[in-house]
């Protein structure tokens, strides 16, 4: 150990360069692994959509046409039958993730949860029945949203099947909050919400992991951090029966029914086949005020290609950096050992065995590399949003440490084996 301390003494530049090279190499590797993990999740999620043709179903009930349609209460049942027919069709997957602002009473003080925050508007507080609510970001989702996106929860659980059905007299709705809500609420907290002109209690059943994202009607990758997720509810009975059983305003049922008409149809069928399937439902229910918007998979394909291209760029850049740093490390160590050869000769003249010189040189580099790799790992973990791959990073760090030790071992053995120590001691 005394020999090692002597080798390290008065070599500040050497120490700094060794630590710096090992640190940069390790940090690039760790960042690469983190990005690969993120890209793998994104590709896995996007690929589920990439394998389907995606169409959007939309209603033609706009303005006066909507008012006329809902004047006849029987039309509520017709629209409900049409929605159920589309939802239950085995040849398509009905997918709906639609942004729907809700009112939130006793809202967090941070304005970023406001529905209009990104637009710079402060007009987000309103009064309803003598109480103040904040217009808040929210997305209502069907069960298929969890089936076709990688939405991991840091706490709690997804909605159960009963959450997606509205029954007469229901006053509680389960909600999943984005990660930014975590400082303000906990599991099973009850939020007072104003949803489609009705008051409900939103019971917190889960928190989405930071930067979880889903494909929505407007965005191919909507980050959920600031959003409240609500289940997109179907009706347990025909709307006409529910209206008789409850004091809920018909506007609530109208809004629920119309929200379904902005959903996506994911299928292996082509456009003509999809229109034929939906046409059969049209005949059975006598609902004709709709249209199917042609293949809407362009944004998903683009997202898939962007993620794939991003991963390729990361691999390429990281590969170049790895080769450059490894070559620099090799040349630096080789040059350093040659420069320090006179010091090693002094140790040999002092009676230090050749194998001990090798051992201490390797220990010298091993300590420095271990310190720099550990520092790089610490920096990566501190800035990581998901520590689930920390075991992979530790293994990768050990492999880097092993790689640098092998490089030093080969260089030391090669230089000592190819140098005539006797001639060096004679001064030849």
Short mmCIF file of C-alpha atoms in Angstrom, two decimals:
data_model
loop_
_atom_site.label_atom_id
_atom_site.label_comp_id
_atom_site.label_asym_id
_atom_site.label_seq_id
_atom_site.Cartn_x
_atom_site.Cartn_y
_atom_site.Cartn_z
CA UNK A 1 0.00 0.00 0.00
CA UNK A 2 2.97 2.32 0.66
CA UNK A 3 4.07 1.76 -2.93
CA UNK A 4 0.63 2.70 -4.16
CA UNK A 5 0.65 5.90 -2.16
CA UNK A 6 4.05 6.80 -3.60
CA UNK A 7 2.77 6.11 -7.12
CA UNK A 8 -0.20 8.44 -6.59
CA UNK A 9 1.81 11.19 -4.94
CA UNK A 10 2.49 14.39 -6.96
CA UNK A 11 0.45 13.27 -9.98
CA UNK A 12 -2.42 15.71 -9.86
CA UNK A 13 -2.72 16.07 -13.64
CA UNK A 14 -2.57 12.31 -14.13
CA UNK A 15 -5.20 11.76 -11.46
CA UNK A 16 -7.49 14.44 -12.91
CA UNK A 17 -7.27 13.09 -16.47
CA UNK A 18 -7.81 9.49 -15.41
CA UNK A 19 -10.85 10.40 -13.32
CA UNK A 20 -12.21 12.66 -16.09
CA UNK A 21 -11.91 10.04 -18.85
CA UNK A 22 -13.46 7.30 -16.73
CA UNK A 23 -16.19 9.67 -15.54
CA UNK A 24 -17.19 10.81 -19.04
CA UNK A 25 -17.10 7.27 -20.44
CA UNK A 26 -19.25 5.95 -17.58
CA UNK A 27 -21.66 8.88 -17.65
CA UNK A 28 -22.26 8.51 -21.40
CA UNK A 29 -22.88 4.80 -20.92
CA UNK A 30 -25.32 5.36 -18.05
CA UNK A 31 -27.21 8.06 -19.97
CA UNK A 32 -27.34 5.75 -22.98
CA UNK A 33 -28.84 2.94 -20.90
CA UNK A 34 -31.42 5.29 -19.36
CA UNK A 35 -32.40 6.59 -22.81
CA UNK A 36 -32.60 3.07 -24.21
CA UNK A 37 -34.93 2.13 -21.37
CA UNK A 38 -37.14 5.17 -22.02
CA UNK A 39 -37.14 4.60 -25.79
CA UNK A 40 -37.92 0.92 -25.31
CA UNK A 41 -41.01 1.80 -23.27
CA UNK A 42 -42.07 4.43 -25.84
CA UNK A 43 -41.55 2.07 -28.78
CA UNK A 44 -43.36 -0.73 -26.97
CA UNK A 45 -46.31 1.60 -26.44
CA UNK A 46 -46.26 3.14 -29.92
CA UNK A 47 -45.88 -0.28 -31.58
CA UNK A 48 -49.26 -1.33 -30.18
CA UNK A 49 -50.84 1.44 -32.25
CA UNK A 50 -48.43 1.02 -35.14
CA UNK A 51 -49.85 -2.44 -35.87
CA UNK A 52 -53.39 -1.10 -36.39
CA UNK A 53 -55.25 1.04 -38.86
CA UNK A 54 -56.70 3.90 -36.82
CA UNK A 55 -59.89 5.75 -37.67
CA UNK A 56 -61.82 8.39 -35.78
CA UNK A 57 -65.56 8.40 -35.40
CA UNK A 58 -67.25 11.77 -35.09
CA UNK A 59 -70.83 13.01 -34.87
CA UNK A 60 -72.47 15.63 -37.09
CA UNK A 61 -74.54 17.02 -34.22
CA UNK A 62 -73.37 20.63 -34.26
CA UNK A 63 -75.22 23.77 -33.28
CA UNK A 64 -78.92 23.75 -34.19
CA UNK A 65 -78.70 20.18 -35.40
CA UNK A 66 -77.68 19.04 -31.91
CA UNK A 67 -80.48 21.03 -30.28
CA UNK A 68 -83.07 19.53 -32.64
CA UNK A 69 -81.75 16.01 -32.17
CA UNK A 70 -81.98 16.07 -28.38
CA UNK A 71 -85.42 17.68 -28.30
CA UNK A 72 -86.78 14.15 -28.64
CA UNK A 73 -85.71 12.26 -25.52
CA UNK A 74 -85.88 8.96 -27.44
CA UNK A 75 -82.84 10.09 -29.43
CA UNK A 76 -80.78 9.75 -26.25
CA UNK A 77 -81.48 6.02 -26.40
CA UNK A 78 -80.69 5.86 -30.12
CA UNK A 79 -77.29 7.49 -29.62
CA UNK A 80 -76.62 5.25 -26.61
CA UNK A 81 -77.43 2.13 -28.66
CA UNK A 82 -75.10 3.29 -31.43
CA UNK A 83 -72.25 3.93 -28.97
CA UNK A 84 -72.74 0.52 -27.36
CA UNK A 85 -72.82 -1.16 -30.76
CA UNK A 86 -69.46 0.39 -31.71
CA UNK A 87 -67.95 -0.35 -28.30
CA UNK A 88 -68.99 -4.02 -28.35
CA UNK A 89 -67.99 -4.73 -31.97
CA UNK A 90 -65.39 -7.51 -31.88
CA UNK A 91 -63.65 -6.37 -35.07
CA UNK A 92 -62.61 -2.98 -33.72
CA UNK A 93 -61.08 -1.69 -30.49
CA UNK A 94 -62.84 1.43 -29.29
CA UNK A 95 -60.22 3.77 -27.83
CA UNK A 96 -61.08 7.12 -26.30
CA UNK A 97 -58.79 9.53 -24.46
CA UNK A 98 -60.34 12.95 -24.71
CA UNK A 99 -59.30 16.10 -22.88
CA UNK A 100 -62.20 17.26 -20.73
CA UNK A 101 -61.83 20.19 -18.38
CA UNK A 102 -63.39 19.72 -14.95
CA UNK A 103 -63.94 22.04 -12.03
CA UNK A 104 -61.86 21.29 -8.93
CA UNK A 105 -62.80 22.70 -5.54
CA UNK A 106 -60.00 23.30 -3.00
CA UNK A 107 -57.47 23.17 -5.81
CA UNK A 108 -53.65 23.23 -5.34
CA UNK A 109 -52.07 26.70 -5.21
CA UNK A 110 -49.80 25.99 -8.19
CA UNK A 111 -51.39 27.42 -11.33
CA UNK A 112 -49.81 24.81 -13.62
CA UNK A 113 -52.81 22.52 -13.04
CA UNK A 114 -55.14 25.10 -14.57
CA UNK A 115 -56.62 24.09 -17.91
CA UNK A 116 -55.47 27.41 -19.41
CA UNK A 117 -52.02 27.66 -17.81
CA UNK A 118 -50.06 26.99 -21.03
CA UNK A 119 -52.02 29.74 -22.79
CA UNK A 120 -51.12 32.30 -20.14
CA UNK A 121 -54.73 32.85 -19.08
CA UNK A 122 -55.64 33.49 -15.44
CA UNK A 123 -59.38 33.28 -16.03
CA UNK A 124 -59.72 29.80 -14.56
CA UNK A 125 -61.72 30.32 -11.35
CA UNK A 126 -65.51 30.24 -11.53
CA UNK A 127 -68.42 30.06 -9.12
CA UNK A 128 -71.05 27.34 -9.10
CA UNK A 129 -73.86 27.22 -6.53
CA UNK A 130 -71.98 29.62 -4.28
CA UNK A 131 -68.68 27.67 -4.35
CA UNK A 132 -65.42 28.40 -6.18
CA UNK A 133 -63.87 25.91 -8.59
CA UNK A 134 -60.75 25.96 -10.72
CA UNK A 135 -61.01 24.80 -14.33
CA UNK A 136 -58.50 21.94 -14.27
CA UNK A 137 -56.73 19.73 -16.79
CA UNK A 138 -58.39 16.34 -17.13
CA UNK A 139 -58.63 13.44 -19.56
CA UNK A 140 -61.42 10.87 -19.59
CA UNK A 141 -60.23 7.46 -20.74
CA UNK A 142 -61.64 4.10 -21.75
CA UNK A 143 -60.18 0.86 -20.39
CA UNK A 144 -58.36 0.35 -23.71
CA UNK A 145 -56.16 3.37 -22.89
CA UNK A 146 -54.48 1.31 -20.15
CA UNK A 147 -54.34 -1.74 -22.43
CA UNK A 148 -52.52 0.08 -25.24
CA UNK A 149 -50.29 2.50 -23.34
CA UNK A 150 -47.54 1.87 -20.80
CA UNK A 151 -49.14 3.75 -17.90
CA UNK A 152 -47.32 2.71 -14.74
CA UNK A 153 -48.55 3.86 -11.37
CA UNK A 154 -46.14 4.90 -8.62
CA UNK A 155 -48.92 4.16 -6.16
CA UNK A 156 -52.44 2.75 -6.25
CA UNK A 157 -54.15 0.82 -9.05
CA UNK A 158 -55.94 1.38 -12.37
CA UNK A 159 -59.70 1.75 -12.57
CA UNK A 160 -61.68 -1.45 -12.09
CA UNK A 161 -64.44 -2.44 -14.53
CA UNK A 162 -67.21 -0.88 -12.43
CA UNK A 163 -65.54 2.53 -12.76
CA UNK A 164 -66.49 2.65 -16.46
CA UNK A 165 -70.24 2.32 -15.84
CA UNK A 166 -72.58 5.04 -14.61
CA UNK A 167 -75.46 3.75 -12.47
CA UNK A 168 -78.38 5.72 -11.11
CA UNK A 169 -77.51 7.77 -8.04
CA UNK A 170 -73.77 7.50 -8.47
CA UNK A 171 -71.95 10.36 -6.75
CA UNK A 172 -68.36 9.06 -6.53
CA UNK A 173 -65.91 8.68 -9.39
CA UNK A 174 -62.41 7.16 -9.01
CA UNK A 175 -59.62 9.38 -10.31
CA UNK A 176 -55.93 8.85 -11.10
CA UNK A 177 -53.70 11.87 -10.62
CA UNK A 178 -50.56 12.85 -12.49
CA UNK A 179 -47.26 12.78 -10.60
CA UNK A 180 -47.23 16.55 -10.01
CA UNK A 181 -50.26 16.16 -7.72
CA UNK A 182 -48.33 13.91 -5.34
CA UNK A 183 -47.30 16.70 -2.89
CA UNK A 184 -50.92 17.80 -2.47
CA UNK A 185 -52.93 14.58 -2.21
CA UNK A 186 -52.65 10.97 -1.07
CA UNK A 187 -54.48 7.74 -1.87
CA UNK A 188 -58.19 7.71 -0.99
CA UNK A 189 -58.37 11.49 -0.66
CA UNK A 190 -61.70 12.86 -1.81
CA UNK A 191 -61.80 15.71 -4.32
CA UNK A 192 -64.91 17.76 -4.94
CA UNK A 193 -65.25 18.01 -8.72
CA UNK A 194 -67.69 19.65 -11.10
CA UNK A 195 -68.04 17.31 -14.09
CA UNK A 196 -70.47 17.89 -16.96
CA UNK A 197 -72.50 20.32 -14.80
CA UNK A 198 -72.88 17.81 -11.96
CA UNK A 199 -71.11 17.60 -8.61
CA UNK A 200 -69.16 14.43 -7.84
CA UNK A 201 -66.65 13.20 -5.30
CA UNK A 202 -63.44 12.12 -7.00
CA UNK A 203 -61.71 9.44 -4.92
CA UNK A 204 -57.97 9.17 -5.56
CA UNK A 205 -57.15 5.55 -6.47
CA UNK A 206 -53.69 6.05 -7.96
CA UNK A 207 -50.82 8.30 -9.05
CA UNK A 208 -49.22 7.93 -12.48
CA UNK A 209 -45.42 7.71 -12.62
CA UNK A 210 -43.58 10.84 -13.64
CA UNK A 211 -43.65 11.52 -17.39
CA UNK A 212 -46.15 8.73 -18.11
CA UNK A 213 -47.83 9.49 -21.43
CA UNK A 214 -50.75 8.28 -23.53
CA UNK A 215 -52.02 8.66 -27.07
CA UNK A 216 -54.97 11.08 -27.04
CA UNK A 217 -57.40 12.51 -29.55
CA UNK A 218 -55.17 15.58 -29.89
CA UNK A 219 -51.64 14.42 -29.07
CA UNK A 220 -49.74 11.26 -30.04
CA UNK A 221 -47.87 11.48 -26.72
CA UNK A 222 -49.65 13.41 -23.96
CA UNK A 223 -47.63 13.63 -20.72
CA UNK A 224 -49.91 13.09 -17.71
CA UNK A 225 -47.95 14.87 -14.96
CA UNK A 226 -50.47 17.71 -14.54
CA UNK A 227 -53.64 15.83 -15.47
CA UNK A 228 -56.49 14.13 -13.66
CA UNK A 229 -57.67 10.90 -15.32
CA UNK A 230 -61.37 10.05 -15.20
CA UNK A 231 -62.98 6.83 -16.47
CA UNK A 232 -65.04 7.29 -19.64
CA UNK A 233 -68.40 6.00 -18.47
CA UNK A 234 -71.05 4.04 -20.33
CA UNK A 235 -74.61 3.95 -19.02
CA UNK A 236 -75.97 0.99 -17.06
CA UNK A 237 -79.45 1.57 -18.52
CA UNK A 238 -81.04 3.51 -21.32
CA UNK A 239 -80.82 7.29 -20.73
CA UNK A 240 -84.62 7.64 -20.68
CA UNK A 241 -84.84 5.24 -17.72
CA UNK A 242 -81.96 6.91 -15.87
CA UNK A 243 -83.59 10.32 -16.32
CA UNK A 244 -86.69 9.00 -14.59
CA UNK A 245 -84.70 7.50 -11.70
CA UNK A 246 -82.41 10.42 -10.92
CA UNK A 247 -82.47 14.17 -10.56
CA UNK A 248 -79.40 14.44 -12.80
CA UNK A 249 -79.82 17.02 -15.55
CA UNK A 250 -80.15 15.60 -19.05
CA UNK A 251 -77.15 17.73 -20.08
CA UNK A 252 -74.94 15.32 -18.13
CA UNK A 253 -76.16 12.30 -20.14
CA UNK A 254 -75.93 14.25 -23.37
CA UNK A 255 -72.30 15.15 -22.65
CA UNK A 256 -71.41 11.54 -21.76
CA UNK A 257 -72.96 10.24 -24.98
CA UNK A 258 -71.36 12.86 -27.21
CA UNK A 259 -67.92 12.37 -25.64
CA UNK A 260 -67.94 8.82 -27.04
CA UNK A 261 -68.29 10.24 -30.53
CA UNK A 262 -64.76 11.54 -30.56
CA UNK A 263 -63.13 8.17 -30.04
CA UNK A 264 -60.78 6.13 -32.21
CA UNK A 265 -61.40 2.79 -33.87
CA UNK A 266 -58.31 0.57 -33.90
CA UNK A 267 -58.60 -2.32 -36.30
CA UNK A 268 -56.96 -4.51 -38.94
CA UNK A 269 -59.83 -3.71 -41.31
CA UNK A 270 -59.38 -1.32 -44.21
CA UNK A 271 -61.46 1.83 -44.63
CA UNK A 272 -64.24 0.16 -46.67
CA UNK A 273 -64.53 -2.73 -44.23
CA UNK A 274 -64.72 -0.36 -41.25
CA UNK A 275 -67.47 1.68 -42.88
CA UNK A 276 -69.37 -1.53 -43.62
CA UNK A 277 -69.13 -2.64 -39.96
CA UNK A 278 -70.27 0.71 -38.63
CA UNK A 279 -72.95 0.82 -41.35
CA UNK A 280 -74.47 -2.34 -39.91
CA UNK A 281 -74.64 -0.68 -36.49
CA UNK A 282 -76.22 2.37 -38.14
CA UNK A 283 -78.97 0.20 -39.63
CA UNK A 284 -79.62 -1.58 -36.34
CA UNK A 285 -79.87 1.62 -34.30
CA UNK A 286 -81.14 4.11 -36.89
CA UNK A 287 -78.45 6.65 -35.99
CA UNK A 288 -77.07 8.36 -39.08
CA UNK A 289 -75.51 11.60 -37.81
CA UNK A 290 -71.90 10.44 -37.80
CA UNK A 291 -68.84 10.20 -39.99
CA UNK A 292 -65.68 8.12 -39.99
CA UNK A 293 -62.57 10.16 -40.54
CA UNK A 294 -60.10 8.26 -42.74
CA UNK A 295 -57.00 6.42 -41.54
CA UNK A 296 -55.62 8.58 -38.77
CA UNK A 297 -52.45 6.59 -38.11
CA UNK A 298 -50.08 9.16 -39.61
CA UNK A 299 -49.22 10.79 -36.27
CA UNK A 300 -48.65 7.38 -34.67
CA UNK A 301 -46.40 6.26 -37.55
CA UNK A 302 -44.48 9.52 -37.27
CA UNK A 303 -44.05 9.09 -33.52
CA UNK A 304 -42.85 5.51 -34.00
CA UNK A 305 -40.31 6.58 -36.63
CA UNK A 306 -39.12 9.52 -34.51
CA UNK A 307 -38.52 7.29 -31.47
CA UNK A 308 -36.74 4.71 -33.63
CA UNK A 309 -34.59 7.41 -35.29
CA UNK A 310 -33.82 8.96 -31.90
CA UNK A 311 -32.61 5.61 -30.60
CA UNK A 312 -30.40 5.18 -33.69
CA UNK A 313 -28.87 8.64 -33.18
CA UNK A 314 -28.22 7.91 -29.51
CA UNK A 315 -26.46 4.64 -30.40
CA UNK A 316 -24.36 6.32 -33.09
CA UNK A 317 -23.26 9.29 -31.00
CA UNK A 318 -22.59 7.12 -27.95
CA UNK A 319 -20.58 4.65 -30.04
CA UNK A 320 -18.34 7.43 -31.38
CA UNK A 321 -17.83 8.85 -27.87
CA UNK A 322 -17.03 5.39 -26.45
CA UNK A 323 -14.41 4.67 -29.12
CA UNK A 324 -12.85 8.12 -28.76
CA UNK A 325 -12.62 7.96 -24.95
CA UNK A 326 -11.39 4.36 -24.93
CA UNK A 327 -8.64 5.23 -27.43
CA UNK A 328 -7.75 8.35 -25.43
CA UNK A 329 -7.62 6.32 -22.22
CA UNK A 330 -5.42 3.67 -23.87
CA UNK A 331 -2.96 6.24 -25.26
CA UNK A 332 -2.92 8.22 -22.03
CA UNK A 333 -2.20 5.19 -19.85
CA UNK A 334 0.44 3.94 -22.26
CA UNK A 335 2.17 7.34 -22.32
CA UNK A 336 1.93 7.71 -18.56
CA UNK A 337 3.44 4.29 -17.83
CA UNK A 338 6.33 5.04 -20.21
CA UNK A 339 6.93 8.42 -18.56
CA UNK A 340 6.95 6.81 -15.11
CA UNK A 341 9.26 3.98 -16.05
CA UNK A 342 12.21 5.56 -14.26
CA UNK A 343 10.14 5.59 -11.05
CA UNK A 344 9.41 1.89 -11.48
CA UNK A 345 13.14 1.22 -11.96
CA UNK A 346 13.85 2.94 -8.64
CA UNK A 347 11.40 0.58 -6.94
CA UNK A 348 13.08 -2.40 -8.62
CA UNK A 349 16.51 -1.19 -7.43
CA UNK A 350 15.00 -0.86 -3.93
CA UNK A 351 14.12 -4.53 -4.00
CA UNK A 352 10.47 -4.34 -4.93
CA UNK A 353 9.45 -7.41 -6.94
CA UNK A 354 8.36 -6.99 -10.56
CA UNK A 355 4.93 -8.58 -9.96
CA UNK A 356 4.35 -6.17 -7.08
CA UNK A 357 5.06 -3.22 -9.37
CA UNK A 358 2.42 -4.54 -11.78
CA UNK A 359 -0.02 -5.12 -8.98
CA UNK A 360 0.37 -1.61 -7.59
CA UNK A 361 0.10 0.10 -10.97
CA UNK A 362 -3.16 -1.78 -11.57
CA UNK A 363 -4.39 -0.92 -8.08
CA UNK A 364 -3.57 2.73 -8.70
CA UNK A 365 -5.76 2.85 -11.81
CA UNK A 366 -8.39 0.62 -10.24
CA UNK A 367 -8.93 3.04 -7.35
CA UNK A 368 -9.17 6.08 -9.61
CA UNK A 369 -11.50 4.36 -12.09
CA UNK A 370 -13.70 3.08 -9.28
CA UNK A 371 -14.02 6.58 -7.84
CA UNK A 372 -14.92 8.18 -11.16
CA UNK A 373 -17.41 5.44 -12.14
CA UNK A 374 -19.05 5.71 -8.73
CA UNK A 375 -19.34 9.47 -9.13
CA UNK A 376 -20.87 9.07 -12.62
CA UNK A 377 -23.37 6.54 -11.24
CA UNK A 378 -24.32 8.88 -8.40
CA UNK A 379 -24.87 11.81 -10.81
CA UNK A 380 -27.04 9.63 -13.07
CA UNK A 381 -29.17 8.30 -10.23
CA UNK A 382 -29.72 11.80 -8.80
CA UNK A 383 -31.17 13.03 -12.09
CA UNK A 384 -33.04 9.85 -12.99
CA UNK A 385 -36.84 9.99 -12.91
CA UNK A 386 -37.16 6.23 -12.70
CA UNK A 387 -34.71 4.19 -10.61
CA UNK A 388 -36.09 0.83 -11.75
CA UNK A 389 -32.96 0.15 -13.84
CA UNK A 390 -30.44 1.04 -11.12
CA UNK A 391 -29.31 -2.61 -10.89
CA UNK A 392 -28.51 -2.53 -14.63
CA UNK A 393 -26.49 0.66 -14.17
CA UNK A 394 -24.51 -0.88 -11.30
CA UNK A 395 -23.68 -3.93 -13.43
CA UNK A 396 -22.72 -1.65 -16.34
CA UNK A 397 -20.48 0.38 -14.00
CA UNK A 398 -18.74 -2.78 -12.82
CA UNK A 399 -18.18 -3.87 -16.44
CA UNK A 400 -16.65 -0.47 -17.28
CA UNK A 401 -14.36 -0.76 -14.26
CA UNK A 402 -13.38 -4.26 -15.39
CA UNK A 403 -12.78 -3.08 -18.97
CA UNK A 404 -10.41 -0.31 -17.86
CA UNK A 405 -8.57 -2.73 -15.54
CA UNK A 406 -8.07 -5.14 -18.45
CA UNK A 407 -6.68 -2.30 -20.59
CA UNK A 408 -4.23 -1.31 -17.84
CA UNK A 409 -3.27 -4.96 -17.20
CA UNK A 410 -2.48 -5.55 -20.89
CA UNK A 411 -0.47 -2.35 -21.19
CA UNK A 412 1.57 -2.92 -18.03
CA UNK A 413 2.38 -6.52 -18.95
CA UNK A 414 3.22 -5.58 -22.52
CA UNK A 415 5.53 -2.70 -21.57
CA UNK A 416 7.34 -4.58 -18.83
CA UNK A 417 7.68 -7.67 -21.02
CA UNK A 418 9.11 -5.73 -23.97
CA UNK A 419 11.52 -3.58 -21.94
CA UNK A 420 14.97 -4.78 -21.02
CA UNK A 421 15.12 -3.78 -17.36
CA UNK A 422 18.86 -4.62 -17.03
CA UNK A 423 19.80 -2.32 -19.90
CA UNK A 424 17.59 0.44 -18.44
CA UNK A 425 19.33 0.08 -15.07
CA UNK A 426 22.73 0.30 -16.80
CA UNK A 427 21.54 3.46 -18.54
CA UNK A 428 21.70 1.95 -22.06
#
